[in-house]
Every structure is written in structure tokens, then in C-alpha cells.
mmCIF file with all atom_site columns, C-alpha atoms in Angstrom:
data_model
loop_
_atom_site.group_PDB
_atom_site.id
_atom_site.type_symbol
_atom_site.label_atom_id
_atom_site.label_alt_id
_atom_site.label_comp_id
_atom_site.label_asym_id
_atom_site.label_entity_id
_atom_site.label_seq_id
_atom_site.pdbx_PDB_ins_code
_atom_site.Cartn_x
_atom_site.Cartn_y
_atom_site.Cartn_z
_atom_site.occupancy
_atom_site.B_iso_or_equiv
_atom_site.pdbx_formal_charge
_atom_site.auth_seq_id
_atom_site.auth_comp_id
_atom_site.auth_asym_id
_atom_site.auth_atom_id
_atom_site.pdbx_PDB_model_num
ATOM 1  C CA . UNK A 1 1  ? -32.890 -8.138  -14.074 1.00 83.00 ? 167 UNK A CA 1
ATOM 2  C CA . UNK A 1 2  ? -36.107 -9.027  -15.800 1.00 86.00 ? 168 UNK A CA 1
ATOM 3  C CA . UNK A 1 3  ? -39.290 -7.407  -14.638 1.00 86.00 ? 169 UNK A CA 1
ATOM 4  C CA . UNK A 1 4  ? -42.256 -9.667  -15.088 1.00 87.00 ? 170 UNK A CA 1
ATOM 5  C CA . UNK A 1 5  ? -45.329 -9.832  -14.312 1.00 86.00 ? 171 UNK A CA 1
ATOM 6  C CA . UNK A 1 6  ? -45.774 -13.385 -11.966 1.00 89.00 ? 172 UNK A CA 1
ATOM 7  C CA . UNK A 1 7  ? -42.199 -14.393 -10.680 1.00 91.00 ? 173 UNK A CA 1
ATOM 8  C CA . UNK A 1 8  ? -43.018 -17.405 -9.520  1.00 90.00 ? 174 UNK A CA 1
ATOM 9  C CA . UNK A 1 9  ? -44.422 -18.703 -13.369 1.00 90.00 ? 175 UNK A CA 1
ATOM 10 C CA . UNK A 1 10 ? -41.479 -17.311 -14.851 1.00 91.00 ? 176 UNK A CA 1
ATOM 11 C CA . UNK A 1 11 ? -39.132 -19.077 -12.288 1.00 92.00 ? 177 UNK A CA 1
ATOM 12 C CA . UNK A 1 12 ? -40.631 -22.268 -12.855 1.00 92.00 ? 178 UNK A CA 1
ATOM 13 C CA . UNK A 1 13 ? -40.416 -21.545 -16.513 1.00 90.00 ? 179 UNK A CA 1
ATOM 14 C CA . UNK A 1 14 ? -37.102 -21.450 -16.614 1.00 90.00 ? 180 UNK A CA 1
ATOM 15 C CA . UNK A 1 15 ? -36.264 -24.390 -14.335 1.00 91.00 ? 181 UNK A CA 1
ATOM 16 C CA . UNK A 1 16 ? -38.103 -26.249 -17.032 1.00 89.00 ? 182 UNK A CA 1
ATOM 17 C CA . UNK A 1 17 ? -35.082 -25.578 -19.214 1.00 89.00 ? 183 UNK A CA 1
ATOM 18 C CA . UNK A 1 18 ? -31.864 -25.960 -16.447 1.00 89.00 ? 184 UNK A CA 1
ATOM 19 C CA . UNK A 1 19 ? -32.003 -23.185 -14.773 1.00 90.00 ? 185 UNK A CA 1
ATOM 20 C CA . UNK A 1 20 ? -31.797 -23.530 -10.468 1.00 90.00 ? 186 UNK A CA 1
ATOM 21 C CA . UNK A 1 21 ? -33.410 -21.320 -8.237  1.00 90.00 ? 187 UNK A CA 1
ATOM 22 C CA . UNK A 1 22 ? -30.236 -19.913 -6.214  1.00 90.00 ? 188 UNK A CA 1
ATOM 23 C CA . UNK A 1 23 ? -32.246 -17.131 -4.285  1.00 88.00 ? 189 UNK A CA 1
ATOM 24 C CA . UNK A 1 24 ? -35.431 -15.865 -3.937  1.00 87.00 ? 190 UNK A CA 1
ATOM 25 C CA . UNK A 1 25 ? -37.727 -13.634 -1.746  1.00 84.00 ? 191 UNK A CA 1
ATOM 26 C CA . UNK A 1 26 ? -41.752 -12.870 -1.267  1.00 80.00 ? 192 UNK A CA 1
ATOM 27 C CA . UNK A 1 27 ? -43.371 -15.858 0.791   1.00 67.00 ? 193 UNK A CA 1
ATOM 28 C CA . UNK A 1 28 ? -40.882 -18.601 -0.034  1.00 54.00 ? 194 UNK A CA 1
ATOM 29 C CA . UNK A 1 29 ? -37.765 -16.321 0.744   1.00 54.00 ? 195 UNK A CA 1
ATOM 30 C CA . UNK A 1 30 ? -35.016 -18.703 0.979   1.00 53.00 ? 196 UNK A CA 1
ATOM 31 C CA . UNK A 1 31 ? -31.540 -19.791 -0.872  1.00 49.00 ? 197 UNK A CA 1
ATOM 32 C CA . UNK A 1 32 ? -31.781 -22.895 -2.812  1.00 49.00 ? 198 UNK A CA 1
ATOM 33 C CA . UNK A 1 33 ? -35.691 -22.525 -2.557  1.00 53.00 ? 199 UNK A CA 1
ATOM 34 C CA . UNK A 1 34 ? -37.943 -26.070 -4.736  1.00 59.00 ? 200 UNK A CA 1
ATOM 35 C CA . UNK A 1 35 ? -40.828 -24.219 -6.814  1.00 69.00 ? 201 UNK A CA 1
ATOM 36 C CA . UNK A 1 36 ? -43.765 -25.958 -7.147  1.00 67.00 ? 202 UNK A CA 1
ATOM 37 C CA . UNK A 1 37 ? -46.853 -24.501 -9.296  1.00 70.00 ? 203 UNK A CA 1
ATOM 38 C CA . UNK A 1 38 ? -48.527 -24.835 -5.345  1.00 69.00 ? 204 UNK A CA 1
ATOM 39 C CA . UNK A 1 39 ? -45.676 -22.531 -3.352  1.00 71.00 ? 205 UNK A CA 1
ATOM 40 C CA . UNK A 1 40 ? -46.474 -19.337 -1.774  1.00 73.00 ? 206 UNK A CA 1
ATOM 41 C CA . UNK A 1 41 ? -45.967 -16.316 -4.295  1.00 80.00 ? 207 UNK A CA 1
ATOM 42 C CA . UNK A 1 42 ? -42.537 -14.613 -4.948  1.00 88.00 ? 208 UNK A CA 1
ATOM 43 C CA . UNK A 1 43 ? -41.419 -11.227 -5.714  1.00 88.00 ? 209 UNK A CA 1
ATOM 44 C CA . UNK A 1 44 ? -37.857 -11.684 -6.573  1.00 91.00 ? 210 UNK A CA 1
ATOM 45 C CA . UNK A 1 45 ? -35.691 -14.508 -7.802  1.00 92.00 ? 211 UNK A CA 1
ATOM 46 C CA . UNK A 1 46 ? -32.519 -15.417 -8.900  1.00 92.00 ? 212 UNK A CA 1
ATOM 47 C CA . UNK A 1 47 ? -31.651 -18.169 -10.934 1.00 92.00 ? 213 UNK A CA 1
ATOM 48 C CA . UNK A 1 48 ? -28.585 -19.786 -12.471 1.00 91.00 ? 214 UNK A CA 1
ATOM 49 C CA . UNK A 1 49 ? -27.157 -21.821 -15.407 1.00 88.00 ? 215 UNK A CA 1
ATOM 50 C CA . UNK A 1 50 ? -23.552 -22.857 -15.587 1.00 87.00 ? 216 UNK A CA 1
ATOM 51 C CA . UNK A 1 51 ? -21.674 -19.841 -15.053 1.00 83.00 ? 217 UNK A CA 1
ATOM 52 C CA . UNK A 1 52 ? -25.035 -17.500 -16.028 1.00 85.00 ? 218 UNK A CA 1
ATOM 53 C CA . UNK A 1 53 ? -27.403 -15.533 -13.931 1.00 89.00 ? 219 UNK A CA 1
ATOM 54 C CA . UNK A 1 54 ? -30.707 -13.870 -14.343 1.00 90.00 ? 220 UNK A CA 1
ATOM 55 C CA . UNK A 1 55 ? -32.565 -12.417 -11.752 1.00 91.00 ? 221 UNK A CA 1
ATOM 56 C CA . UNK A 1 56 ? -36.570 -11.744 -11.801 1.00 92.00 ? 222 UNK A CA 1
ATOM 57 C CA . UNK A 1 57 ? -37.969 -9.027  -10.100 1.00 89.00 ? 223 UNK A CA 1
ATOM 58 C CA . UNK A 1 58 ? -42.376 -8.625  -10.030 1.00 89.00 ? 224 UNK A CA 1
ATOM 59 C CA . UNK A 1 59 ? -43.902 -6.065  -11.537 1.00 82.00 ? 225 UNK A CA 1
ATOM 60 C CA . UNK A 1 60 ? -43.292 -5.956  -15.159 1.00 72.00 ? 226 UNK A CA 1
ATOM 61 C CA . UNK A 1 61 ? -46.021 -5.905  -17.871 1.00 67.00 ? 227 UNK A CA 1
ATOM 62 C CA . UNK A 1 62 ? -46.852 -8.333  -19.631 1.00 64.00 ? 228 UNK A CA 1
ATOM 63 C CA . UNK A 1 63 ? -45.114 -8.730  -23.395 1.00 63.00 ? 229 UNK A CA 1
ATOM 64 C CA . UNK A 1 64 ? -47.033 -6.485  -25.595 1.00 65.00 ? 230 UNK A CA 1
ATOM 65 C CA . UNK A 1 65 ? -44.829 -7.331  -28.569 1.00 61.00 ? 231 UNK A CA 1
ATOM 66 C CA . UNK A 1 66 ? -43.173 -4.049  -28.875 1.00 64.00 ? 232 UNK A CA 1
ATOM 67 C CA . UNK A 1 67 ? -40.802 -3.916  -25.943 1.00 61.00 ? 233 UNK A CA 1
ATOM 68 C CA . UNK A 1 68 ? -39.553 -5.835  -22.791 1.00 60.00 ? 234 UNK A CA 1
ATOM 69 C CA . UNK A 1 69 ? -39.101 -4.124  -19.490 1.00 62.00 ? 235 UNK A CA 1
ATOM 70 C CA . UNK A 1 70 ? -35.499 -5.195  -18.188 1.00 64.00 ? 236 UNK A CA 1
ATOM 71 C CA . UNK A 1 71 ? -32.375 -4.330  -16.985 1.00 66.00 ? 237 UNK A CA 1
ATOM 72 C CA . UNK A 1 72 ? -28.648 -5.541  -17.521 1.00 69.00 ? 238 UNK A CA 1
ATOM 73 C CA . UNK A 1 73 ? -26.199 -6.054  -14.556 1.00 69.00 ? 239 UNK A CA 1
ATOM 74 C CA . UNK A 1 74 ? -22.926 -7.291  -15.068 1.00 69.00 ? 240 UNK A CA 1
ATOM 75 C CA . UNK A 1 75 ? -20.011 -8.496  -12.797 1.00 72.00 ? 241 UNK A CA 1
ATOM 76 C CA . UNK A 1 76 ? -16.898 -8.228  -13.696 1.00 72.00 ? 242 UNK A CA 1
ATOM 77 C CA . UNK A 1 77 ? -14.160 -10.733 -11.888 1.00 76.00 ? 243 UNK A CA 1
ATOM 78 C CA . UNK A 1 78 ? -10.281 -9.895  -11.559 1.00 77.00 ? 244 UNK A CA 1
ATOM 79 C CA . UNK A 1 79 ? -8.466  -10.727 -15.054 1.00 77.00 ? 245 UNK A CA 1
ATOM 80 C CA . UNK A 1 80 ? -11.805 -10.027 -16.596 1.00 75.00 ? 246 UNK A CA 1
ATOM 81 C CA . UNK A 1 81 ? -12.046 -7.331  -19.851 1.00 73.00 ? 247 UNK A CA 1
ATOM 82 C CA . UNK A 1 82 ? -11.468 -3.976  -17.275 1.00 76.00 ? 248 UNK A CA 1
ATOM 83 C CA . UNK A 1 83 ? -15.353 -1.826  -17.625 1.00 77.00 ? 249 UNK A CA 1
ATOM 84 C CA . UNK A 1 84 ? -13.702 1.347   -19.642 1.00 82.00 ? 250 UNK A CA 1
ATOM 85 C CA . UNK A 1 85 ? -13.550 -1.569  -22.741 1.00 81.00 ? 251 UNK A CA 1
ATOM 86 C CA . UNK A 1 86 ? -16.895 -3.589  -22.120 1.00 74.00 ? 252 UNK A CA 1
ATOM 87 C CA . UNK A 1 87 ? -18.347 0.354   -21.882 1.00 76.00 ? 253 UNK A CA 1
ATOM 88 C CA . UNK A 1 88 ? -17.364 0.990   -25.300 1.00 81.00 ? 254 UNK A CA 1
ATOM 89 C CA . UNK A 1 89 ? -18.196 -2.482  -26.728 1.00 76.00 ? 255 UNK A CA 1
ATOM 90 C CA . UNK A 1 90 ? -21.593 -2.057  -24.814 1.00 70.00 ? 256 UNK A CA 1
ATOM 91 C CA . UNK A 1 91 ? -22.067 1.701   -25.908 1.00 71.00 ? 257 UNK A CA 1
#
């Protein structure tokens, strides 16, 4: 999950480059939701490319250079690498 600070501008951003809007929530809550620069604002939104998701959440700062405010979620399916080894590769 990325925190930023306008959901909604960083959603669109990344539709620019393939992502689709799978979920999102605030005034356009909805599944499958078109983003247009004119929409209601959003506080959450998730997003996916190919087998990849990323999900926005509002609030974050904005980029001072130094560090990024996120967090990193990830789902496991059966016959996947089991989470004691992706713990210590990820450690």
C-alpha cells in the first residue's frame, strides 16, 4: 500500500501507464470505477497490471526526496514459496 498524498492523481497516473482501476472508495466508491481528472475525490484505490497489484491509500506526504511512506502486502497462493522462506529472503 502506497500512502500518497491525492489518490485520485496518483490513480490516474498510473492508468496512464496500464494499470486498471479494480477498486476504489471516497466519492466514486465502486469496482471497476473510469477516473477522469473531473470525478469526485478518492481515498483509497486499488489498481492492477497483469498479475500485479498496488493499492493507494490518502494521506501520505508528499516525496521529500529522502523517504517514501508505504507499506508491502503480499499474498501468497497454494504451491506458492511457503512464508517461513519469503520471511528469510525478505528479512
Amino acid at each position: 500500500m502506497i500512502n500518497v498524498p491525492d489518490v485520485k492523481r496518483t490513480a490516474l497516473w498510473y492508468q496512464g501507464i496500464g494499470f486498471t482501476v479494480i477498486g476504489c472508495h471516497g466519492e466514486a466508491e465502486g469496482f471497476g470505477a473510469a477516473l477522469d481528472d473531473d470525478g469526485p475525490a478518492l481515498d483509497w484505490a486499488c489498481l492492477r497490471h497483469g498479475d500485479s497489484e498496488i493499492m493507494l491509500n490518502a494521506g501520505g506526504r508528499p516525496d521529500d526526496g529522502q523517504r517514501r511512506d508505504m507499506c508491502l502486502y503480499v499474498n501468497l497462493q497454494p504451491g506458492d514459496v511457503d512464508v517461513d522462506t519469503l520471511y528469510g529472503e525478505l528479512n
